[in-house]
Coordinates of C-alpha atoms and ligand atoms in Angstrom, one line a residue:
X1 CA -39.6 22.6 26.9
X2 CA -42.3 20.9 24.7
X3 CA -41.1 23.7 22.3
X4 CA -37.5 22.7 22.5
X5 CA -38.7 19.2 21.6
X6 CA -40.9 19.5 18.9
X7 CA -38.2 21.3 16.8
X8 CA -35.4 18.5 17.6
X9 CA -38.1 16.2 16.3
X10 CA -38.0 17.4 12.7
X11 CA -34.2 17.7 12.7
X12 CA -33.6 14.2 14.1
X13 CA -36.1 13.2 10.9
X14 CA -34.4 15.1 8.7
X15 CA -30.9 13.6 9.6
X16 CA -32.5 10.3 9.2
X17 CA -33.9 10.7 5.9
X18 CA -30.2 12.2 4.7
X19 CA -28.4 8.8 6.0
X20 CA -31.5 6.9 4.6
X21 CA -30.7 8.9 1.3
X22 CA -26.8 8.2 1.5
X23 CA -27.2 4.5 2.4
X24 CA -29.5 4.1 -0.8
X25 CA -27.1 5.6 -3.2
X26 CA -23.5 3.6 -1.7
X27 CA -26.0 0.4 -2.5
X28 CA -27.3 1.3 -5.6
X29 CA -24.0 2.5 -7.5
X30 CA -22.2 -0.3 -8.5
X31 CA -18.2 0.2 -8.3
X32 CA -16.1 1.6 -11.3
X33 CA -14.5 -1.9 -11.2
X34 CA -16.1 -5.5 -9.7
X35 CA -13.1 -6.5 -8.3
X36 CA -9.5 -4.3 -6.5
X37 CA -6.4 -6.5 -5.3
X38 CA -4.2 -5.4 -3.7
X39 CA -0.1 -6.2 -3.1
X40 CA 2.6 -5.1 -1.4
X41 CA 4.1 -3.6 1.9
X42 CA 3.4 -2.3 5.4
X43 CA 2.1 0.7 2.8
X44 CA -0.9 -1.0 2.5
X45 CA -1.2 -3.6 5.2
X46 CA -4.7 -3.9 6.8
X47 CA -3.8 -6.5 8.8
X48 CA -2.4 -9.1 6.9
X49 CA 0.3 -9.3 10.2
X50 CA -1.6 -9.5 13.5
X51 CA -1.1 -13.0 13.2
X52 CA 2.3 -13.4 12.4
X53 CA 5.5 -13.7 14.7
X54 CA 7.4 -10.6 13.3
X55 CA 7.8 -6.5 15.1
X56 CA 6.2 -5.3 12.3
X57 CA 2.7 -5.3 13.2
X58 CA 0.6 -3.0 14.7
X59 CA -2.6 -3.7 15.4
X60 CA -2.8 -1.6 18.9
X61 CA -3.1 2.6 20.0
X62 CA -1.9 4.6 18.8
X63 CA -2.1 3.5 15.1
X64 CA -5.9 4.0 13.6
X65 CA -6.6 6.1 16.1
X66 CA -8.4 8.2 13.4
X67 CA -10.2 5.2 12.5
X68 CA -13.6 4.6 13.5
X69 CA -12.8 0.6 14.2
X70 CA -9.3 1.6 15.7
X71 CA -6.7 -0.7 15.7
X72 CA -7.0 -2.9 12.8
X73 CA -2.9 -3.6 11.7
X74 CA -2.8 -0.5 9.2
X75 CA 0.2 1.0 10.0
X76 CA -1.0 4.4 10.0
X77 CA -3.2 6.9 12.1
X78 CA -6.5 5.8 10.2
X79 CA -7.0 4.8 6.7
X80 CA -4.7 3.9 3.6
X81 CA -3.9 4.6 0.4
X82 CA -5.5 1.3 -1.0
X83 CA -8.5 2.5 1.8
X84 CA -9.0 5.9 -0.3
X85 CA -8.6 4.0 -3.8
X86 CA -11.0 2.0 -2.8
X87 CA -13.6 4.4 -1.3
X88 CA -13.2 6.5 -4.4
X89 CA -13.8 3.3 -6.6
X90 CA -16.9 3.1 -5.3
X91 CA -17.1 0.0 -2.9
X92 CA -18.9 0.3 0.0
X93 CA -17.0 -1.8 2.3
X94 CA -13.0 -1.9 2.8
X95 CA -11.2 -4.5 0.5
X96 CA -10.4 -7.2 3.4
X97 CA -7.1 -8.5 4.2
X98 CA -6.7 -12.3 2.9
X99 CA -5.7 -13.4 6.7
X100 CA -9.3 -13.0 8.0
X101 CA -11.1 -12.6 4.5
X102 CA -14.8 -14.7 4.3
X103 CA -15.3 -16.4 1.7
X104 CA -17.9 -14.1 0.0
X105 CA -15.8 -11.1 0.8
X106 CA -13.0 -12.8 -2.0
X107 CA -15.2 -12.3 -4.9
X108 CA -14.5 -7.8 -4.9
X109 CA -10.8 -8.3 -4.2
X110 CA -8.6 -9.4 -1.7
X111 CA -5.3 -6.7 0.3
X112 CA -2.3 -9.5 0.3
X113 CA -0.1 -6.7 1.4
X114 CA 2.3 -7.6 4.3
X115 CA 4.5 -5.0 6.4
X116 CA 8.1 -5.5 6.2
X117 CA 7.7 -7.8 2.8
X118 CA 9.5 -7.3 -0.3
X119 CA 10.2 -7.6 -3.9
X120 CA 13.0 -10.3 -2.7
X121 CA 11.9 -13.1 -0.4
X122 CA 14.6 -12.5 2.8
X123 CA 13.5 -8.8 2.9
X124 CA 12.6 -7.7 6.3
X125 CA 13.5 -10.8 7.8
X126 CA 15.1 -9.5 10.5
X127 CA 12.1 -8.5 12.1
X128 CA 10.4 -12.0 11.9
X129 CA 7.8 -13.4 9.6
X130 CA 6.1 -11.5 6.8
X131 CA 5.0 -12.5 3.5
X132 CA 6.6 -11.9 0.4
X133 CA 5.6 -10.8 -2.6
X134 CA 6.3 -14.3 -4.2
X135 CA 4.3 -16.0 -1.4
X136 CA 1.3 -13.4 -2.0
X137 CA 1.1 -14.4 -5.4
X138 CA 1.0 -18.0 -4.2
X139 CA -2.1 -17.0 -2.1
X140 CA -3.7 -15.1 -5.1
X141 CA -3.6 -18.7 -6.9
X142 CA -5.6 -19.6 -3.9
X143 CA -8.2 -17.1 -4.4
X144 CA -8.4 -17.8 -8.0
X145 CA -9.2 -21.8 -7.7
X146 CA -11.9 -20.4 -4.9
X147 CA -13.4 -18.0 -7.3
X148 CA -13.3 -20.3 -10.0
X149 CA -15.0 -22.4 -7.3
X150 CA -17.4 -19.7 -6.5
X151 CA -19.1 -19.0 -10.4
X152 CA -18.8 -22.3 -11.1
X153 CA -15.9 -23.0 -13.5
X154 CA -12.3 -21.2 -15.0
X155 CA -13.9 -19.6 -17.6
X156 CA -15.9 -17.1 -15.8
X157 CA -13.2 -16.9 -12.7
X158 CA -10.6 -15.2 -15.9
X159 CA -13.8 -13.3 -17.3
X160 CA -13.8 -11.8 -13.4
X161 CA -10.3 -11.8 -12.9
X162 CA -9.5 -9.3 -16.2
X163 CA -11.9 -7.0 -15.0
X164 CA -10.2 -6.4 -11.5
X165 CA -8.0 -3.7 -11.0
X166 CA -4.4 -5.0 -9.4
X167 CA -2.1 -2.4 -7.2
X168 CA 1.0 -3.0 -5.9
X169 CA 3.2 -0.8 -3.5
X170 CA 6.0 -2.5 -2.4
X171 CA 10.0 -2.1 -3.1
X172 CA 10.9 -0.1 0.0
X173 CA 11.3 -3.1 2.1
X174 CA 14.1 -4.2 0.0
X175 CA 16.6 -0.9 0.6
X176 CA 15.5 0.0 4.3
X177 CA 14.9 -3.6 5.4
X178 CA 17.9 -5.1 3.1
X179 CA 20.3 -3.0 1.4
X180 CA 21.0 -0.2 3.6
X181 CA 20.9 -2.9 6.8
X182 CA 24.4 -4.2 6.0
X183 CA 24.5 -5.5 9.5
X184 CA 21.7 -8.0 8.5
X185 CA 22.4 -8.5 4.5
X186 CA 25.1 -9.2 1.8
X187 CA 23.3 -7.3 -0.9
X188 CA 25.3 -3.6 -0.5
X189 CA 28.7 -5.5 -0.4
X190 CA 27.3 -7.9 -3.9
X191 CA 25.6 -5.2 -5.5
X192 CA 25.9 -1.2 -6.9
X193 CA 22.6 0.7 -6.4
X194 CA 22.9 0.4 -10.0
X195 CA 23.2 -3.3 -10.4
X196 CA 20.4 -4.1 -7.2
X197 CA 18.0 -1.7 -9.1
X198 CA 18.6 -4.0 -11.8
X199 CA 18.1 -7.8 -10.1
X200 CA 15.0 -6.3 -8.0
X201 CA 13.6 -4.9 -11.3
X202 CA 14.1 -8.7 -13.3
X203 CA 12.8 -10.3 -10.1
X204 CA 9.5 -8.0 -10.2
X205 CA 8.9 -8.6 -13.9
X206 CA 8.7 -11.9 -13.3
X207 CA 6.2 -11.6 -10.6
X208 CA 4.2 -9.2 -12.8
X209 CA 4.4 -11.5 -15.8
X210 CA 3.1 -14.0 -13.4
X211 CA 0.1 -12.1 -12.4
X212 CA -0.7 -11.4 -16.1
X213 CA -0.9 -15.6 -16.4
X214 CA -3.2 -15.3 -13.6
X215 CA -5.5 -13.3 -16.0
X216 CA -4.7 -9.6 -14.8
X217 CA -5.3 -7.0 -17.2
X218 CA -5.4 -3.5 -14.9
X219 CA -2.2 -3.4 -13.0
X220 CA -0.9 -0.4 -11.5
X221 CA 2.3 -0.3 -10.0
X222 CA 4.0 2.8 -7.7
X223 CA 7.2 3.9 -7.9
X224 CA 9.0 4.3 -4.8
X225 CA 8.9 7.6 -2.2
X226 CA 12.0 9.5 -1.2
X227 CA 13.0 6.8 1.4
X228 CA 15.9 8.6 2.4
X229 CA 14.0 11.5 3.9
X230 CA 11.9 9.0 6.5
X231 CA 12.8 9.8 10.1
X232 CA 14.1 6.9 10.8
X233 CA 17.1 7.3 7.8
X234 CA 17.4 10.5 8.9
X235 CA 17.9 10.2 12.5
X236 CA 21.5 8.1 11.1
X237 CA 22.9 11.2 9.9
X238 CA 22.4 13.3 6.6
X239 CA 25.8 14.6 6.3
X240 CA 24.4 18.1 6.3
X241 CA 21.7 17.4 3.3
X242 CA 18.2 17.3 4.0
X243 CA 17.8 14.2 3.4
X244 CA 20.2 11.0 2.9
X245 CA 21.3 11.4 -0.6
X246 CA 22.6 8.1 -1.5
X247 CA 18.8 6.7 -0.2
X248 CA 17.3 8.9 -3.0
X249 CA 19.2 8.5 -5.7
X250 CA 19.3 4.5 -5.3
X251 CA 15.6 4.9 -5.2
X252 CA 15.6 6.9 -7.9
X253 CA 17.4 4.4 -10.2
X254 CA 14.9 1.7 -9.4
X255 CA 12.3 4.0 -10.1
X256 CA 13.7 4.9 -13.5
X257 CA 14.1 0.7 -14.5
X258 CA 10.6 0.1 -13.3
X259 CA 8.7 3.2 -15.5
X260 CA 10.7 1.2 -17.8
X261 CA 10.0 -2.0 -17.2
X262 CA 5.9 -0.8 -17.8
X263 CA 6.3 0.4 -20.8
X264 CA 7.9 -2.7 -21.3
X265 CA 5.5 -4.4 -20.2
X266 CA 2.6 -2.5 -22.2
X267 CA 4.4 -3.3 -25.3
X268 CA 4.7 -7.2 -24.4
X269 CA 1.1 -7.7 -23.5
X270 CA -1.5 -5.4 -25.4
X271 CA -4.5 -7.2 -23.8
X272 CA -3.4 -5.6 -20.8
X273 CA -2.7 -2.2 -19.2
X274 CA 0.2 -1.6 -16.8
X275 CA 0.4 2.0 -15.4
X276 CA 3.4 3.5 -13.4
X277 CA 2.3 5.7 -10.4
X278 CA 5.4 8.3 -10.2
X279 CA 4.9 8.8 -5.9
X280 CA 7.6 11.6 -6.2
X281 CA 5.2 13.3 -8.6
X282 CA 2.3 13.4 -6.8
X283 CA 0.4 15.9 -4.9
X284 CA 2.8 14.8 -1.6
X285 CA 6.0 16.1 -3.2
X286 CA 5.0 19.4 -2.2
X287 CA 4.9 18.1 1.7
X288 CA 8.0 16.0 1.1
X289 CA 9.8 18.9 -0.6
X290 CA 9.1 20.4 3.0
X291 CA 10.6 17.9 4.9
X292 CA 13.6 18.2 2.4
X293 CA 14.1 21.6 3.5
X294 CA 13.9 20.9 6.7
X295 CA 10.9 22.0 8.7
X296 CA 10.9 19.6 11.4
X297 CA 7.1 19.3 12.8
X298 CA 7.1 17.3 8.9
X299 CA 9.7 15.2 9.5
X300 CA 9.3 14.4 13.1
X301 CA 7.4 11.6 14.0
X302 CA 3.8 11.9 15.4
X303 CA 3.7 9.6 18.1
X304 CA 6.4 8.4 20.7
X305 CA 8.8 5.4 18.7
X306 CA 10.4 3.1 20.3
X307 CA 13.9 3.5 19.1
X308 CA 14.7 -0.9 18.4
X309 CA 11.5 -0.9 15.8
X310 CA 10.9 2.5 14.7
X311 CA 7.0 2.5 15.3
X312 CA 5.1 3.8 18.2
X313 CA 5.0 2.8 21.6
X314 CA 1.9 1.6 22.4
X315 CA -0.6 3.1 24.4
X316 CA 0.9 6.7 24.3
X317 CA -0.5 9.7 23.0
X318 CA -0.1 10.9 19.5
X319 CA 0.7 14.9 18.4
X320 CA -2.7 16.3 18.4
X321 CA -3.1 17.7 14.7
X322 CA -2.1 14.4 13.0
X323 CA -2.8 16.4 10.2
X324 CA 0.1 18.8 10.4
X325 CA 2.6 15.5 10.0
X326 CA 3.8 13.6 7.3
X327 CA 4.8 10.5 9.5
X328 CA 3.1 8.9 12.2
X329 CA 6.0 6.8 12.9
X330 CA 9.7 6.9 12.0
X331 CA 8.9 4.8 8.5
X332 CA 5.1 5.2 7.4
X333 CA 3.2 8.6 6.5
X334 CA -0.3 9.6 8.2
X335 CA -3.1 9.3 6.7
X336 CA -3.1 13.1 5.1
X337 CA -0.3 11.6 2.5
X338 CA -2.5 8.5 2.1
X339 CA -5.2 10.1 1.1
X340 CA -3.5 12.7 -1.5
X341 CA -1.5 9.3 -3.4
X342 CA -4.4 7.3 -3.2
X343 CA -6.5 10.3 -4.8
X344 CA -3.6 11.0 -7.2
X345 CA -3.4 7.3 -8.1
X346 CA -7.2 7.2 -8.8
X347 CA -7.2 10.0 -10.9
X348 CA -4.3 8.4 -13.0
X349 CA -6.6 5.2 -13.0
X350 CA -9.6 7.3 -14.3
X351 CA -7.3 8.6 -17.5
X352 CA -5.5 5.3 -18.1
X353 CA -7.3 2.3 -17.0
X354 CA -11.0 2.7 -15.7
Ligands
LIG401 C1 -1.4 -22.1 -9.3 O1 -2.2 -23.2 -8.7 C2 -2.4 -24.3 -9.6 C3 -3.2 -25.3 -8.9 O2 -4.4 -24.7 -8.4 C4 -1.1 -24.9 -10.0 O3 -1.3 -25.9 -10.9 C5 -0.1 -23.8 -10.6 O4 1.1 -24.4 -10.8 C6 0.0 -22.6 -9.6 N1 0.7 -21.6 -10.3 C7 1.7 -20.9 -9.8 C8 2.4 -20.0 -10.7 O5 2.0 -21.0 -8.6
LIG402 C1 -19.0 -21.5 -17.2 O1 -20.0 -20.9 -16.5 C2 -20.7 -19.9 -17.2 C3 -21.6 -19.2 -16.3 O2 -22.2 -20.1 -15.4 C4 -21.4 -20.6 -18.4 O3 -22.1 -19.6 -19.2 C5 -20.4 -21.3 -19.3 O4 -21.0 -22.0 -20.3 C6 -19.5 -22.2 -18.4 N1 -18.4 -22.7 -19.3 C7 -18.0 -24.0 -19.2 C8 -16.8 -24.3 -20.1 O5 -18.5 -24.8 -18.5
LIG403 C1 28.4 10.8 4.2 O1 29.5 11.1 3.4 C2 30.5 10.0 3.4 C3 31.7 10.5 2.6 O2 31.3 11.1 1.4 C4 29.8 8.8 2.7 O3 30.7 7.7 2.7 C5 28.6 8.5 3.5 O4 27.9 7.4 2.8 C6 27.7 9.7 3.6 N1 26.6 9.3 4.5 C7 25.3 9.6 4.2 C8 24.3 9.2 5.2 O5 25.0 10.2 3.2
LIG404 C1 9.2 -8.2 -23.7 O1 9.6 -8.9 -24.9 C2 11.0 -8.8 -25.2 C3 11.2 -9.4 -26.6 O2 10.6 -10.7 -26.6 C4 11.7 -9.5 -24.1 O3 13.1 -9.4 -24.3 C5 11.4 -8.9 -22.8 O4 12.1 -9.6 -21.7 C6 9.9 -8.8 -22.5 N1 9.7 -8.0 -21.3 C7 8.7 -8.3 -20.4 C8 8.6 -7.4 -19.2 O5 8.0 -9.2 -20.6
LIG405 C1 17.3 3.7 23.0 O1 17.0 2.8 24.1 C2 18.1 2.7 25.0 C3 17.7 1.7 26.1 O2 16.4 1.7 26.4 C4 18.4 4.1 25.7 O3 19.5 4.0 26.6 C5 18.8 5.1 24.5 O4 18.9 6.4 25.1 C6 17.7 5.1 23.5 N1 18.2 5.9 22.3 C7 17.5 6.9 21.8 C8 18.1 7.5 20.6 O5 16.4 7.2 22.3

């Protein structure tokens, strides 16, 4: 017995000294950048919604499940993309959501994102109140007067402010939560693919340009995923494709106009880097090029949705090997995909921006 002990003893120091060790180095490395926002949709919610009077929130089990904190309004079985960009940034804490943010949390960066929100203001209105991207720009020009607030005058808050680094996901909202909802919104019956690829892409140039006269100079902006292979398109009917065809290539044209639009951009403003994030070219393709062909424990949902919103029922178990899934729900990828975009996107940062 006294045996047993005395070698536990040694280990339990030993395991100590590691976490000691660990702890030392997250505190002593400062991050690749002072500063991360983040913008956009249900992506890259943390929890921007729990407040809000809308469906799309989820701040119970089963979502986060993998998450040490659990349920925390990422819509996802544990951590996000914007999580993973962070982590591999360098930050030691989470970038918080601006709903519940302290005031000294504002000063590394702030998550605006907000499920259900879009490019266009009445995006994802049907499902209640979210906020769009014009009004989280409004609530960036909050956080700028606070930090300008916070070191003590304008000059230093844009000195902070161009060192940041900016990512925005969002654009989905406004073809599964707009276009292809006819039954909620005019846009499919006013506009081609071709011609709504074209009004979302003028409206999002003039948010960007607006975030560049908030003193951003490291923007990076992602394309859109193959929306028409999501469970939730799919379960309307593919007409024998893998996935829904006209989804993808109306995606695709918007994701054409906005690699445009960057380069565009770049050319416009040469104190500033934009950089396009291609999602169909990243690492997940290979995953999503399985669900195109079909192999269903990829394309199934992970948890049990209810069939008016599309995300899980709450309370009910998940599939156990989250890992084996590309969705948790019938819209939003488990954290596996997040963490292979988040890790491509960083390593597009590191050639392009950092
Ligand atoms: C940002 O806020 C300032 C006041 O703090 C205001 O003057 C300005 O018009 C705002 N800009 C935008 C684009 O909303
Ligand atoms: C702004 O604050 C910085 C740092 O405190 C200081 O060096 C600078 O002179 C200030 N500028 C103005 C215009 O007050
Ligand atoms: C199925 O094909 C019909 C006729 O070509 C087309 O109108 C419809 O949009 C297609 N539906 C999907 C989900 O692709
Ligand atoms: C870039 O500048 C050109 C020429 O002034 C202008 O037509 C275009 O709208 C600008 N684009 C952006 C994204 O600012
Ligand atoms: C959706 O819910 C209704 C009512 O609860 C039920 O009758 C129907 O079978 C469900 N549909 C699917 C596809 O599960």
């Amino acid at each position: 017995m006294a045996l047993a002990v005395m070698n536990i003893i040694p280990i339990i120091f030993m395991f100590s000294l590691i976490i000691f060790t660990n702890l030392q180095t997250l505190a002593l490395c400062a991050p690749q950048v002072p500063c991360f926002f983040v913008f956009g949709d249900s992506l890259v919610d943390n929890g921007n919604n729990n407040q809000l009077k809308t469906e799309a929130k989820v701040n119970y089990l089963p979502y986060v499940k993998d998450f040490p904190q659990g349920p925390t309004g990422r819509f996802t079985n544990g951590r996000n993309a914007a999580d993973f960009i962070a982590e591999l940034l360098g930050f030691d804490t989470f970038i918080p959501p601006f709903a519940t943010a302290q005031e000294n949390d504002i000063i590394k960066g702030l998550n605006y994102a907000s499920g259900s929100a879009g490019i266009r203001d009445e995006t994802g209105e049907q499902l209640g109140d979210r906020i769009s991207l014009d009004r989280q720009l409004v609530n960036h020009n909050h956080t700028i007067s606070r930090i300008a607030r916070l070191l003590g005058n304008g000059t230093s808050a844009e000195e902070h402010l161009g060192k940041c680094l900016y990512y925005f996901v969002v654009g989905s909202n406004d073809y599964i939560n707009n276009y292809y909802m006819p039954e909620y919104y005019p846009t499919s019956s006013k506009y081609t693919p071709e011609e709504y690829a074209t009004v979302l892409i003028q409206q999002y140039s003039q948010q960007l340009r607006t975030l560049y006269n908030f003193g951003a100079r490291k923007v990076s902006i992602s394309g859109l995923g193959p929306l028409g292979c999501i469970p939730e398109e799919l379960a309307r009917g593919t007409n024998g494709s893998a996935c829904v065809d006209v989804i993808n290539d109306a995606v695709q044209l918007f994701n054409d106009k906005l690699e445009l639009l960057v380069n565009d951009l770049n050319r416009n403003f040469t104190d500033a880097k934009f950089i396009y994030i291609d999602a169909l070219d990243l690492k997940p393709e290979e995953l999503f090029s399985l669900v195109r062909s079909g192999i269903s424990i990829l394309s199934k949902p992970c948890c049990k949705v209810s069939n008016s919103t599309g995300q899980c029922v709450s309370g009910l178990p998940t599939c156990p090997v989250r890992d084996l899934h590309v969705f948790f729900d019938n819209f939003h990828p488990t954290e596996l995909i997040h963490k292979a975009v988040g890790t491509a996107a960083y390593t597009e940062f590191l050639k392009v921006i950092l």
